[in-house]
Tab-separated table of C-alpha atoms in Angstrom:
chain	number	residue	atom	x	y	z
L	1	MET	CA	-23.779	17.510	15.726
L	2	LYS	CA	-26.992	18.941	14.270
L	3	LYS	CA	-26.404	16.894	11.108
L	4	VAL	CA	-26.534	13.510	12.819
L	5	SER	CA	-29.318	11.052	12.061
L	6	THR	CA	-31.192	8.540	14.194
L	7	VAL	CA	-28.720	5.933	12.944
L	8	PHE	CA	-25.931	7.738	14.819
L	9	TRP	CA	-27.639	7.552	18.211
L	10	VAL	CA	-28.962	3.985	17.835
L	11	THR	CA	-25.649	2.538	16.659
L	12	LEU	CA	-23.666	4.507	19.224
L	13	ALA	CA	-25.920	3.104	21.961
L	14	ILE	CA	-25.352	-0.463	20.686
L	15	ALA	CA	-21.591	0.108	20.495
L	16	LEU	CA	-21.447	1.574	24.008
L	17	PHE	CA	-23.510	-1.319	25.344
L	18	SER	CA	-21.074	-3.782	23.756
L	19	VAL	CA	-18.063	-1.951	25.208
L	20	VAL	CA	-19.557	-1.832	28.711
L	21	TRP	CA	-20.618	-5.485	28.464
L	22	GLY	CA	-17.094	-6.515	27.515
L	23	ALA	CA	-15.528	-4.405	30.257
L	24	VAL	CA	-17.870	-5.607	33.023
L	25	ALA	CA	-18.396	-9.249	32.021
L	26	PRO	CA	-15.621	-10.201	29.552
L	27	SER	CA	-15.988	-13.971	29.924
L	28	ASN	CA	-19.733	-13.756	29.333
L	29	LEU	CA	-19.238	-11.729	26.147
L	30	GLU	CA	-16.561	-14.111	24.871
L	31	ASN	CA	-18.730	-17.143	25.658
L	32	ILE	CA	-21.808	-15.804	23.853
L	33	THR	CA	-19.944	-14.503	20.771
L	34	GLY	CA	-18.030	-17.788	20.662
L	35	LYS	CA	-21.258	-19.795	20.545
L	36	ILE	CA	-22.696	-17.533	17.823
L	37	GLN	CA	-19.479	-17.801	15.807
L	38	THR	CA	-19.427	-21.597	16.071
L	39	TYR	CA	-23.075	-21.925	15.073
L	40	LEU	CA	-22.711	-19.659	12.036
L	41	SER	CA	-19.456	-21.266	10.892
L	42	VAL	CA	-20.818	-24.806	11.174
L	43	HIS	CA	-24.350	-24.286	9.855
L	44	PHE	CA	-23.830	-21.452	7.338
L	45	GLY	CA	-20.365	-22.079	5.937
L	46	TRP	CA	-21.945	-23.238	2.673
L	47	TYR	CA	-23.923	-19.985	2.528
L	48	TYR	CA	-20.813	-17.823	2.814
L	49	LEU	CA	-19.052	-19.764	0.054
L	50	LEU	CA	-22.017	-19.552	-2.321
L	51	ILE	CA	-22.756	-15.853	-1.923
L	52	VAL	CA	-19.122	-14.699	-2.110
L	53	THR	CA	-18.519	-16.711	-5.268
L	54	GLY	CA	-21.771	-15.281	-6.611
L	55	PHE	CA	-20.472	-11.753	-5.991
L	56	VAL	CA	-17.308	-12.504	-7.976
L	57	VAL	CA	-19.317	-13.961	-10.874
L	58	PHE	CA	-21.550	-10.862	-10.917
L	59	CYS	CA	-18.493	-8.568	-11.027
L	60	LEU	CA	-17.020	-10.522	-13.961
L	61	TYR	CA	-20.349	-10.348	-15.772
L	62	MET	CA	-20.488	-6.575	-15.313
L	63	ILE	CA	-16.975	-6.202	-16.754
L	64	VAL	CA	-17.790	-8.037	-19.995
L	65	SER	CA	-21.409	-6.880	-20.350
L	66	PRO	CA	-22.510	-3.715	-22.194
L	67	TYR	CA	-23.063	-2.147	-18.773
L	68	GLY	CA	-19.282	-2.000	-18.357
L	69	LYS	CA	-19.021	1.192	-20.417
L	70	ILE	CA	-21.266	3.143	-18.029
L	71	LYS	CA	-19.448	5.873	-16.159
L	72	LEU	CA	-19.860	6.194	-12.398
L	73	GLY	CA	-20.904	9.804	-12.702
L	74	LYS	CA	-22.039	12.137	-15.429
L	75	LYS	CA	-20.759	11.643	-18.967
L	76	ASP	CA	-18.167	14.428	-18.678
L	77	ASP	CA	-16.990	13.641	-15.122
L	78	LYS	CA	-13.278	12.983	-14.731
L	79	PRO	CA	-11.644	10.897	-11.977
L	80	ASP	CA	-10.623	12.911	-8.906
L	81	TYR	CA	-7.387	10.961	-8.394
L	82	SER	CA	-4.611	9.611	-10.600
L	83	TYR	CA	-4.223	5.845	-10.986
L	84	PRO	CA	-1.272	5.573	-8.520
L	85	THR	CA	-3.098	7.560	-5.817
L	86	TRP	CA	-6.384	5.722	-6.461
L	87	PHE	CA	-4.704	2.318	-6.156
L	88	ALA	CA	-2.858	3.444	-3.028
L	89	MET	CA	-6.041	4.678	-1.337
L	90	LEU	CA	-8.167	1.626	-2.078
L	91	PHE	CA	-5.324	-0.753	-1.230
L	92	SER	CA	-4.562	0.944	2.099
L	93	ALA	CA	-8.218	0.984	3.093
L	94	GLY	CA	-8.968	-2.511	1.805
L	95	MET	CA	-6.168	-4.605	3.269
L	96	GLY	CA	-3.855	-2.535	5.418
L	97	ILE	CA	-2.797	-4.137	8.671
L	98	GLY	CA	-3.994	-7.582	7.616
L	99	LEU	CA	-1.303	-7.907	4.932
L	100	VAL	CA	1.461	-7.191	7.425
L	101	PHE	CA	-0.099	-9.312	10.172
L	102	TRP	CA	-0.648	-12.407	8.010
L	103	GLY	CA	2.148	-11.835	5.416
L	104	ALA	CA	4.411	-14.523	6.879
L	105	ALA	CA	2.105	-16.037	9.505
L	106	GLU	CA	-0.589	-17.485	7.238
L	107	PRO	CA	1.683	-19.181	4.656
L	108	ILE	CA	3.916	-20.678	7.364
L	109	TYR	CA	0.890	-21.922	9.311
L	110	PHE	CA	-0.554	-23.595	6.214
L	111	PHE	CA	2.861	-25.115	5.450
L	112	GLY	CA	4.186	-26.148	8.837
L	113	THR	CA	1.223	-26.518	11.172
L	114	GLN	CA	-2.120	-27.186	9.523
L	115	PRO	CA	-2.198	-27.462	5.713
L	116	PRO	CA	-5.643	-27.453	4.059
L	117	THR	CA	-5.423	-31.033	2.742
L	118	THR	CA	-1.816	-32.335	2.637
L	119	GLU	CA	0.917	-33.347	5.093
L	120	ALA	CA	2.590	-30.557	7.081
L	121	GLY	CA	6.108	-29.709	5.903
L	122	SER	CA	5.782	-31.483	2.548
L	123	ALA	CA	6.495	-30.082	-0.910
L	124	ALA	CA	2.767	-30.309	-1.644
L	125	ALA	CA	2.019	-28.267	1.496
L	126	MET	CA	4.470	-25.588	0.328
L	127	LYS	CA	2.575	-25.104	-2.912
L	128	GLU	CA	-0.863	-25.514	-1.385
L	129	SER	CA	-0.176	-23.010	1.379
L	130	MET	CA	0.346	-20.151	-1.049
L	131	GLN	CA	-2.538	-21.237	-3.249
L	132	PHE	CA	-5.005	-20.924	-0.381
L	133	VAL	CA	-3.485	-17.653	0.839
L	134	TYR	CA	-4.152	-16.248	-2.642
L	135	PHE	CA	-7.685	-17.601	-2.413
L	136	HIS	CA	-8.345	-15.789	0.861
L	137	TRP	CA	-6.777	-12.477	-0.217
L	138	GLY	CA	-7.476	-12.418	-3.959
L	139	VAL	CA	-10.435	-11.701	-6.209
L	140	HIS	CA	-13.007	-13.109	-3.784
L	141	ALA	CA	-12.033	-10.586	-1.116
L	142	TRP	CA	-11.974	-7.708	-3.576
L	143	GLY	CA	-15.175	-8.924	-5.204
L	144	ILE	CA	-16.967	-8.373	-1.893
L	145	TYR	CA	-15.612	-4.841	-1.648
L	146	ALA	CA	-16.319	-4.147	-5.306
L	147	ILE	CA	-20.003	-5.069	-5.000
L	148	VAL	CA	-20.703	-2.562	-2.233
L	149	ALA	CA	-18.547	0.119	-3.858
L	150	LEU	CA	-20.114	-0.332	-7.305
L	151	VAL	CA	-23.696	-0.193	-6.060
L	152	LEU	CA	-23.058	2.866	-3.908
L	153	ALA	CA	-21.126	4.703	-6.624
L	154	TYR	CA	-23.833	4.044	-9.224
L	155	PHE	CA	-26.670	5.350	-7.079
L	156	LYS	CA	-24.665	8.260	-5.676
L	157	PHE	CA	-22.977	9.584	-8.785
L	158	ARG	CA	-25.518	8.676	-11.485
L	159	ARG	CA	-28.813	9.020	-9.615
L	160	GLY	CA	-27.781	11.579	-7.008
L	161	ALA	CA	-28.937	9.390	-4.115
L	162	PRO	CA	-27.554	9.911	-0.595
L	163	ALA	CA	-24.364	7.942	0.122
L	164	LEU	CA	-26.243	5.502	2.350
L	165	ILE	CA	-26.559	1.718	2.138
L	166	SER	CA	-30.332	2.041	2.552
L	167	SER	CA	-30.665	4.367	-0.442
L	168	THR	CA	-29.343	1.645	-2.767
L	169	LEU	CA	-32.359	-0.545	-1.950
L	170	GLU	CA	-35.010	1.961	-3.033
L	171	PRO	CA	-35.526	0.281	-6.451
L	172	LEU	CA	-36.689	-2.795	-4.501
L	173	PHE	CA	-38.553	-1.291	-1.553
L	174	GLY	CA	-39.337	2.274	-2.594
L	175	ASP	CA	-39.971	4.898	0.092
L	176	LYS	CA	-39.839	2.280	2.854
L	177	MET	CA	-36.073	2.808	2.787
L	178	LYS	CA	-36.620	6.426	3.875
L	179	GLY	CA	-38.369	5.275	7.035
L	180	PRO	CA	-37.661	2.864	9.906
L	181	TRP	CA	-36.653	-0.047	7.650
L	182	GLY	CA	-34.010	2.089	6.008
L	183	LYS	CA	-32.678	3.033	9.448
L	184	VAL	CA	-32.430	-0.662	10.355
L	185	VAL	CA	-30.371	-1.326	7.208
L	186	ASP	CA	-28.008	1.560	7.972
L	187	VAL	CA	-27.628	0.551	11.621
L	188	ILE	CA	-26.626	-2.978	10.565
L	189	ALA	CA	-24.095	-1.557	8.096
L	190	VAL	CA	-22.615	0.887	10.619
L	191	PHE	CA	-22.333	-1.689	13.403
L	192	ALA	CA	-20.730	-4.249	11.064
L	193	THR	CA	-18.215	-1.565	10.090
L	194	ILE	CA	-17.384	-0.744	13.712
L	195	VAL	CA	-16.754	-4.401	14.575
L	196	GLY	CA	-14.839	-5.094	11.349
L	197	VAL	CA	-12.491	-2.152	11.784
L	198	ALA	CA	-12.144	-2.709	15.548
L	199	THR	CA	-11.065	-6.288	14.811
L	200	THR	CA	-8.343	-5.079	12.472
L	201	LEU	CA	-7.175	-2.436	14.948
L	202	GLY	CA	-6.941	-5.203	17.533
L	203	PHE	CA	-4.754	-7.248	15.183
L	204	GLY	CA	-2.566	-4.183	14.616
L	205	ALA	CA	-2.112	-3.478	18.332
L	206	ALA	CA	-1.311	-7.153	18.974
L	207	GLN	CA	1.313	-7.221	16.222
L	208	ILE	CA	3.012	-3.994	17.304
L	209	ASN	CA	3.125	-5.499	20.808
L	210	GLY	CA	4.475	-8.748	19.321
L	211	GLY	CA	7.189	-6.869	17.448
L	212	LEU	CA	8.247	-4.973	20.555
L	213	THR	CA	8.287	-8.239	22.515
L	214	TYR	CA	10.413	-10.018	19.935
L	215	LEU	CA	12.861	-7.124	19.520
L	216	THR	CA	13.132	-5.788	23.077
L	217	GLY	CA	11.931	-8.558	25.363
L	218	LEU	CA	8.977	-6.564	26.676
L	219	ASP	CA	6.128	-8.759	27.847
L	220	GLU	CA	3.018	-9.079	25.739
L	221	SER	CA	0.244	-7.597	27.834
L	222	PHE	CA	-3.162	-6.021	27.506
L	223	GLY	CA	-1.804	-2.885	29.205
L	224	LEU	CA	0.804	-2.353	26.494
L	225	GLN	CA	-1.727	-3.074	23.756
L	226	LEU	CA	-4.077	-0.530	25.334
L	227	ALA	CA	-1.287	2.058	25.351
L	228	ILE	CA	-0.579	1.344	21.658
L	229	ILE	CA	-4.268	1.781	20.805
L	230	GLY	CA	-4.321	5.039	22.774
L	231	VAL	CA	-1.313	6.532	20.974
L	232	VAL	CA	-2.556	5.548	17.527
L	233	THR	CA	-6.054	6.848	18.343
L	234	VAL	CA	-4.633	10.306	18.970
L	235	LEU	CA	-2.670	10.148	15.713
L	236	PHE	CA	-5.586	9.065	13.522
L	237	MET	CA	-7.838	11.711	15.072
L	238	ILE	CA	-5.288	14.320	14.047
L	239	SER	CA	-5.365	12.823	10.558
L	240	ALA	CA	-9.194	12.804	10.562
L	241	TYR	CA	-9.196	16.487	11.494
L	242	THR	CA	-7.178	17.375	8.378
L	243	GLY	CA	-9.798	15.871	6.032
L	244	LEU	CA	-9.861	13.320	3.201
L	245	SER	CA	-7.750	15.037	0.570
L	246	LYS	CA	-4.883	15.768	2.954
L	247	GLY	CA	-4.739	13.237	5.770
L	248	ILE	CA	-5.866	10.024	4.087
L	249	LYS	CA	-4.252	10.863	0.737
L	250	TYR	CA	-0.816	11.547	2.222
L	251	LEU	CA	-0.980	8.597	4.598
L	252	SER	CA	-2.052	6.253	1.798
L	253	ASN	CA	0.921	7.303	-0.305
L	254	THR	CA	3.199	6.922	2.741
L	255	ASN	CA	1.815	3.408	3.236
L	256	MET	CA	2.664	2.463	-0.319
L	257	VAL	CA	6.224	3.828	-0.049
L	258	LEU	CA	6.873	1.942	3.208
L	259	ALA	CA	5.232	-1.254	1.902
L	260	LEU	CA	7.221	-1.074	-1.343
L	261	ALA	CA	10.466	-0.498	0.584
L	262	LEU	CA	9.788	-3.490	2.825
L	263	LEU	CA	8.818	-5.668	-0.143
L	264	VAL	CA	11.898	-4.754	-2.208
L	265	ILE	CA	14.329	-5.279	0.686
L	266	MET	CA	12.850	-8.691	1.507
L	267	LEU	CA	12.798	-9.654	-2.169
L	268	ILE	CA	16.523	-8.853	-2.426
L	269	VAL	CA	17.852	-10.278	0.858
L	270	GLY	CA	15.438	-13.214	0.957
L	271	PRO	CA	15.430	-16.362	-1.226
L	272	THR	CA	14.760	-14.403	-4.421
L	273	LEU	CA	14.684	-17.348	-6.817
L	274	LEU	CA	12.323	-19.327	-4.581
L	275	ILE	CA	10.078	-16.274	-4.178
L	276	MET	CA	9.711	-15.715	-7.923
L	277	ASN	CA	9.301	-19.435	-8.653
L	278	MET	CA	6.612	-19.716	-5.970
L	279	PHE	CA	4.879	-16.572	-7.226
L	280	THR	CA	4.739	-17.882	-10.785
L	281	ASP	CA	3.882	-21.500	-9.971
L	282	THR	CA	1.223	-20.840	-7.340
L	283	ILE	CA	-0.611	-18.235	-9.421
L	284	GLY	CA	-1.133	-21.000	-11.958
L	285	ALA	CA	-2.321	-23.379	-9.245
L	286	TYR	CA	-4.632	-20.690	-7.865
L	287	ILE	CA	-6.244	-20.030	-11.253
L	288	GLN	CA	-6.501	-23.741	-12.046
L	289	ASN	CA	-8.121	-24.666	-8.714
L	290	LEU	CA	-10.192	-21.536	-8.159
L	291	PRO	CA	-13.555	-23.140	-9.028
L	292	SER	CA	-13.047	-26.128	-6.698
L	293	MET	CA	-11.716	-23.959	-3.833
L	294	SER	CA	-14.661	-21.590	-4.205
L	295	PHE	CA	-17.188	-24.347	-3.462
L	296	ARG	CA	-15.117	-26.651	-1.230
L	297	MET	CA	-16.924	-27.688	1.994
L	298	ALA	CA	-15.352	-31.172	2.505
L	299	PRO	CA	-18.584	-32.840	3.752
L	300	GLY	CA	-16.890	-36.225	4.126
L	301	ASN	CA	-13.837	-35.039	6.067
L	302	GLU	CA	-14.474	-33.431	9.443
L	303	GLU	CA	-10.884	-32.186	9.853
L	304	ASN	CA	-10.816	-30.477	6.460
L	305	ARG	CA	-14.273	-29.029	7.038
L	306	ALA	CA	-13.134	-27.564	10.360
L	307	TRP	CA	-10.186	-25.954	8.540
L	308	ILE	CA	-12.563	-24.323	6.054
L	309	GLN	CA	-14.760	-23.021	8.870
L	310	ASP	CA	-11.776	-21.653	10.795
L	311	TRP	CA	-10.099	-19.992	7.812
L	312	THR	CA	-12.160	-19.523	4.641
L	313	VAL	CA	-15.470	-18.791	6.397
L	314	PHE	CA	-13.670	-16.465	8.809
L	315	TYR	CA	-12.104	-14.534	5.919
L	316	TRP	CA	-15.350	-14.230	3.973
L	317	ALA	CA	-17.011	-12.882	7.132
L	318	TRP	CA	-14.095	-10.481	7.706
L	319	TRP	CA	-14.339	-9.035	4.196
L	320	ILE	CA	-18.140	-8.767	4.474
L	321	ALA	CA	-17.858	-6.924	7.795
L	322	TRP	CA	-15.317	-4.565	6.239
L	323	SER	CA	-17.291	-4.094	3.023
L	324	PRO	CA	-19.591	-1.242	4.157
L	325	PHE	CA	-16.545	0.775	5.197
L	326	VAL	CA	-14.226	-0.134	2.311
L	327	GLY	CA	-17.022	-0.115	-0.248
L	328	ILE	CA	-18.220	3.348	0.713
L	329	PHE	CA	-14.663	4.659	0.781
L	330	ILE	CA	-13.752	3.150	-2.615
L	331	ALA	CA	-16.982	4.518	-4.094
L	332	ARG	CA	-16.132	7.960	-2.705
L	333	VAL	CA	-12.734	8.040	-4.449
L	334	SER	CA	-13.835	6.368	-7.731
L	335	LYS	CA	-16.160	8.948	-9.284
L	336	GLY	CA	-15.634	9.379	-13.020
L	337	ARG	CA	-14.415	5.861	-13.826
L	338	THR	CA	-16.382	3.420	-15.984
L	339	ILE	CA	-17.818	0.263	-14.439
L	340	ARG	CA	-15.400	-1.851	-16.508
L	341	GLU	CA	-12.398	0.263	-15.513
L	342	PHE	CA	-13.510	0.372	-11.887
L	343	LEU	CA	-14.129	-3.376	-11.471
L	344	SER	CA	-11.004	-4.386	-13.391
L	345	GLY	CA	-8.879	-2.111	-11.232
L	346	VAL	CA	-10.461	-3.104	-7.924
L	347	LEU	CA	-10.411	-6.856	-8.609
L	348	LEU	CA	-7.051	-7.345	-10.301
L	349	VAL	CA	-4.447	-4.777	-9.250
L	350	PRO	CA	-4.648	-5.188	-5.457
L	351	SER	CA	-4.951	-8.969	-5.850
L	352	VAL	CA	-1.739	-9.292	-7.884
L	353	VAL	CA	0.177	-6.993	-5.523
L	354	GLY	CA	-1.111	-9.057	-2.614
L	355	PHE	CA	0.048	-12.273	-4.304
L	356	LEU	CA	3.566	-10.867	-4.700
L	357	TRP	CA	3.525	-9.719	-1.060
L	358	PHE	CA	2.587	-13.144	0.302
L	359	SER	CA	5.000	-14.902	-2.049
L	360	THR	CA	7.845	-12.734	-0.771
L	361	PHE	CA	7.258	-12.965	2.971
L	362	GLY	CA	5.615	-16.388	2.948
L	363	SER	CA	8.343	-18.032	0.868
L	364	SER	CA	11.023	-16.458	3.077
L	365	ALA	CA	9.342	-17.929	6.173
L	366	ILE	CA	8.833	-21.338	4.530
L	367	GLU	CA	12.505	-21.451	3.460
L	368	LEU	CA	13.660	-20.953	7.063
L	369	GLN	CA	11.249	-23.625	8.305
L	370	ASP	CA	11.994	-26.117	5.525
L	371	GLN	CA	15.775	-25.824	5.944
L	372	GLY	CA	15.565	-26.141	9.713
L	373	THR	CA	17.091	-22.696	10.221
L	374	ALA	CA	14.293	-21.458	12.469
L	375	ASP	CA	10.947	-22.642	13.810
L	376	ILE	CA	8.822	-19.778	12.495
L	377	ALA	CA	5.684	-21.938	12.726
L	378	GLY	CA	6.284	-22.238	16.466
L	379	LEU	CA	6.168	-18.483	17.062
L	380	ALA	CA	3.037	-16.612	18.102
L	381	THR	CA	1.097	-15.402	15.069
L	382	GLU	CA	1.831	-11.737	15.789
L	383	GLN	CA	5.595	-12.461	16.047
L	384	ALA	CA	6.029	-14.580	12.895
L	385	LEU	CA	7.028	-11.711	10.578
L	386	PHE	CA	9.631	-10.397	13.014
L	387	GLY	CA	10.993	-13.914	13.447
L	388	VAL	CA	11.540	-14.077	9.689
L	389	PHE	CA	13.341	-10.721	9.607
L	390	ASP	CA	15.653	-11.857	12.406
L	391	HIS	CA	17.250	-14.469	10.140
L	392	TYR	CA	17.942	-12.301	7.089
L	393	PRO	CA	20.290	-9.351	6.476
L	394	LEU	CA	18.904	-5.899	7.406
L	395	GLY	CA	16.472	-7.642	9.756
L	396	LEU	CA	16.386	-4.816	12.300
L	397	ILE	CA	15.752	-2.223	9.593
L	398	MET	CA	12.922	-4.334	8.156
L	399	SER	CA	11.401	-4.767	11.629
L	400	ILE	CA	11.422	-1.008	12.184
L	401	ILE	CA	9.866	-0.374	8.757
L	402	ALA	CA	7.246	-3.064	9.454
L	403	MET	CA	6.191	-1.492	12.751
L	404	ALA	CA	6.050	1.943	11.118
L	405	LEU	CA	3.938	0.429	8.320
L	406	ILE	CA	1.563	-1.204	10.798
L	407	GLY	CA	1.226	2.170	12.514
L	408	THR	CA	0.450	4.078	9.308
L	409	PHE	CA	-1.950	1.355	8.113
L	410	PHE	CA	-3.574	1.491	11.559
L	411	ILE	CA	-4.038	5.255	11.246
L	412	THR	CA	-5.253	5.072	7.624
L	413	SER	CA	-7.805	2.332	8.300
L	414	ALA	CA	-9.186	4.038	11.390
L	415	ASP	CA	-9.146	7.461	9.726
L	416	SER	CA	-10.966	6.172	6.634
L	417	ALA	CA	-13.477	4.333	8.804
L	418	THR	CA	-14.308	7.416	10.886
L	419	PHE	CA	-14.971	9.286	7.640
L	420	VAL	CA	-17.263	6.530	6.344
L	421	LEU	CA	-19.081	6.112	9.669
L	422	GLY	CA	-19.555	9.862	9.729
L	423	MET	CA	-21.109	9.751	6.254
L	424	GLN	CA	-23.440	6.914	7.192
L	425	THR	CA	-24.693	8.647	10.337
L	426	THR	CA	-25.186	12.147	8.898
L	427	ASN	CA	-27.639	11.222	6.128
L	428	GLY	CA	-24.859	10.548	3.613
L	429	SER	CA	-22.970	13.832	4.003
L	430	LEU	CA	-19.679	13.834	2.073
L	431	THR	CA	-18.251	16.226	4.685
L	432	PRO	CA	-19.253	14.775	8.081
L	433	PRO	CA	-18.563	17.014	11.113
L	434	THR	CA	-15.218	16.495	12.817
L	435	MET	CA	-16.924	15.837	16.159
L	436	VAL	CA	-18.899	12.939	14.661
L	437	LYS	CA	-15.683	11.436	13.289
L	438	PHE	CA	-14.046	11.813	16.704
L	439	VAL	CA	-16.933	9.979	18.392
L	440	TRP	CA	-16.642	7.053	15.969
L	441	GLY	CA	-12.871	7.027	16.358
L	442	LEU	CA	-13.224	6.592	20.107
L	443	ALA	CA	-15.934	3.961	19.630
L	444	GLN	CA	-13.721	1.884	17.309
L	445	SER	CA	-10.711	2.083	19.604
L	446	SER	CA	-12.814	1.219	22.659
L	447	MET	CA	-14.310	-1.779	20.858
L	448	ALA	CA	-10.831	-2.983	19.817
L	449	ALA	CA	-9.595	-2.668	23.407
L	450	VAL	CA	-12.580	-4.543	24.826
L	451	LEU	CA	-12.275	-7.382	22.310
L	452	LEU	CA	-8.574	-7.800	23.137
L	453	TYR	CA	-9.438	-7.705	26.841
L	454	THR	CA	-12.174	-10.339	26.585
L	455	GLY	CA	-10.181	-12.974	24.737
L	456	GLY	CA	-7.484	-11.645	22.465
L	457	LEU	CA	-7.414	-12.677	18.812
L	458	GLN	CA	-10.085	-15.370	19.201
L	459	ALA	CA	-12.570	-12.850	20.588
L	460	LEU	CA	-11.829	-10.598	17.618
L	461	GLN	CA	-12.686	-13.419	15.218
L	462	ASN	CA	-15.845	-14.372	17.119
L	463	ALA	CA	-17.213	-10.824	17.039
L	464	LEU	CA	-16.390	-10.450	13.357
L	465	ILE	CA	-18.292	-13.485	12.096
L	466	SER	CA	-21.286	-12.587	14.270
L	467	ALA	CA	-21.476	-9.008	12.946
L	468	ALA	CA	-20.994	-9.915	9.274
L	469	PHE	CA	-23.882	-12.362	8.972
L	470	PRO	CA	-26.828	-9.918	8.888
L	471	PHE	CA	-25.063	-7.571	6.471
L	472	SER	CA	-24.528	-10.407	3.984
L	473	PHE	CA	-28.291	-10.453	3.265
L	474	ILE	CA	-28.239	-6.720	2.604
L	475	MET	CA	-25.421	-7.239	0.089
L	476	ILE	CA	-27.524	-9.765	-1.841
L	477	LEU	CA	-30.377	-7.252	-1.990
L	478	MET	CA	-27.936	-4.564	-3.175
L	479	VAL	CA	-26.914	-6.710	-6.155
L	480	VAL	CA	-30.548	-7.339	-7.123
L	481	SER	CA	-31.346	-3.640	-6.706
L	482	LEU	CA	-28.442	-2.538	-8.912
L	483	TYR	CA	-29.410	-4.932	-11.679
L	484	LYS	CA	-33.002	-3.730	-11.545
L	485	ALA	CA	-31.850	-0.091	-11.700
L	486	LEU	CA	-29.550	-0.775	-14.656
L	487	ARG	CA	-32.370	-2.383	-16.603
L	488	ALA	CA	-34.677	0.535	-15.783
L	489	ASP	CA	-32.022	3.045	-16.884
L	490	ARG	CA	-31.155	1.137	-20.083
L	491	ALA	CA	-32.902	3.569	-22.442
L	492	ASP	CA	-31.165	6.620	-20.985
L	493	ILE	CA	-27.818	4.786	-20.955
L	494	GLU	CA	-28.134	3.833	-24.629
L	495	LYS	CA	-28.830	7.469	-25.544
L	496	GLU	CA	-25.776	8.611	-23.600
L	497	TYR	CA	-23.453	6.064	-25.193
């Protein structure tokens, strides 16, 4: 514990205060975070859309610009991980539980309950549902992660700076980032990470509970969700104890095997032709409509605008809240790759895999709903996937695999986050003490439990949007700082290449 910085104690105090507040006065916490969430969604939705699209444009510029050939490291550095392992690690950390939780639930909701613009249950809603799912989980999401990861990797591996968010702003603010202002930046990043990961852990606990309820008839209850969080907390702490190269690496590969098994089984037993037709057709619609979706605020239609605030703004806030954690982790495992290789891999590969995932499970759910076989849209969000499995061959096997996958994603996300939080609160150490990781593991799990206790999934969303807002300004400064550093380093870069 001698390695810990001031950021550790300040952020831990804030996290403990939040946990106690939620435990003692849950309705008060839910009410206040709800008001903050509503205000930000209504008054700053345009801001979220503009900055996230700006991040994607900057990433595309970096890929095609001469800066793309720069290596994230020294000229002779080689990547630490093979392509399959690298993709598995960034994919597991970047999406994880969310893919399983929303795999069937989001497409069926957009099709059967509340489409973005069309009539529920129509052919147009079928196509539009997948198009907007791709929008929420595609290059915009990964563009947010890529920005933080790129900036951190450049300053860490080329300039030898500490692996801290504050250190990336030194080209703009100089030594001020080594003092109190730098601590403020790191505290914001660490707290956003805690809330972002706690939200996802809450989703995971709710879905495991939902699966058990659907399969066994057990009641959905906070007590059972708390028990699930407790069991998984013990498991991810064991994983954290083993270290990055063992625990996270093996779990990430296990995640990919389980996810691939689930995907292949569903692709075979589900409506295969519909899945592949939807995948092909809606990718075209996604690409064609990407510019208009990126800036869509529907100022003349209150219902459509409310949909954007509830879904698109929520997702952009979710990815921003996760970006300190995922960005730092991706940077950590991406040393030795060029900027062009790094950004192309981070933006495209996980996006395409995600599109195939949603096409498979979403189309299978939509087919059941459209044919009148089952009312998947009428199920609770956390039960939708299991409801789909129940109406296809090998449904029980797929349900078991899905719950195992949620568990391993749960462990991987929490494990990776404890590592990143440890780095951020020990002055950027790449080997944070195990005790520090344990403290952050308990903090995350406690926060997830409190958010579920105060108001379930809605409380999770409220907290997320509130925590992401301040970090979004830091991300803008990080982009400006990177560009300034690249221009300053241009002479040395030209000599090297």
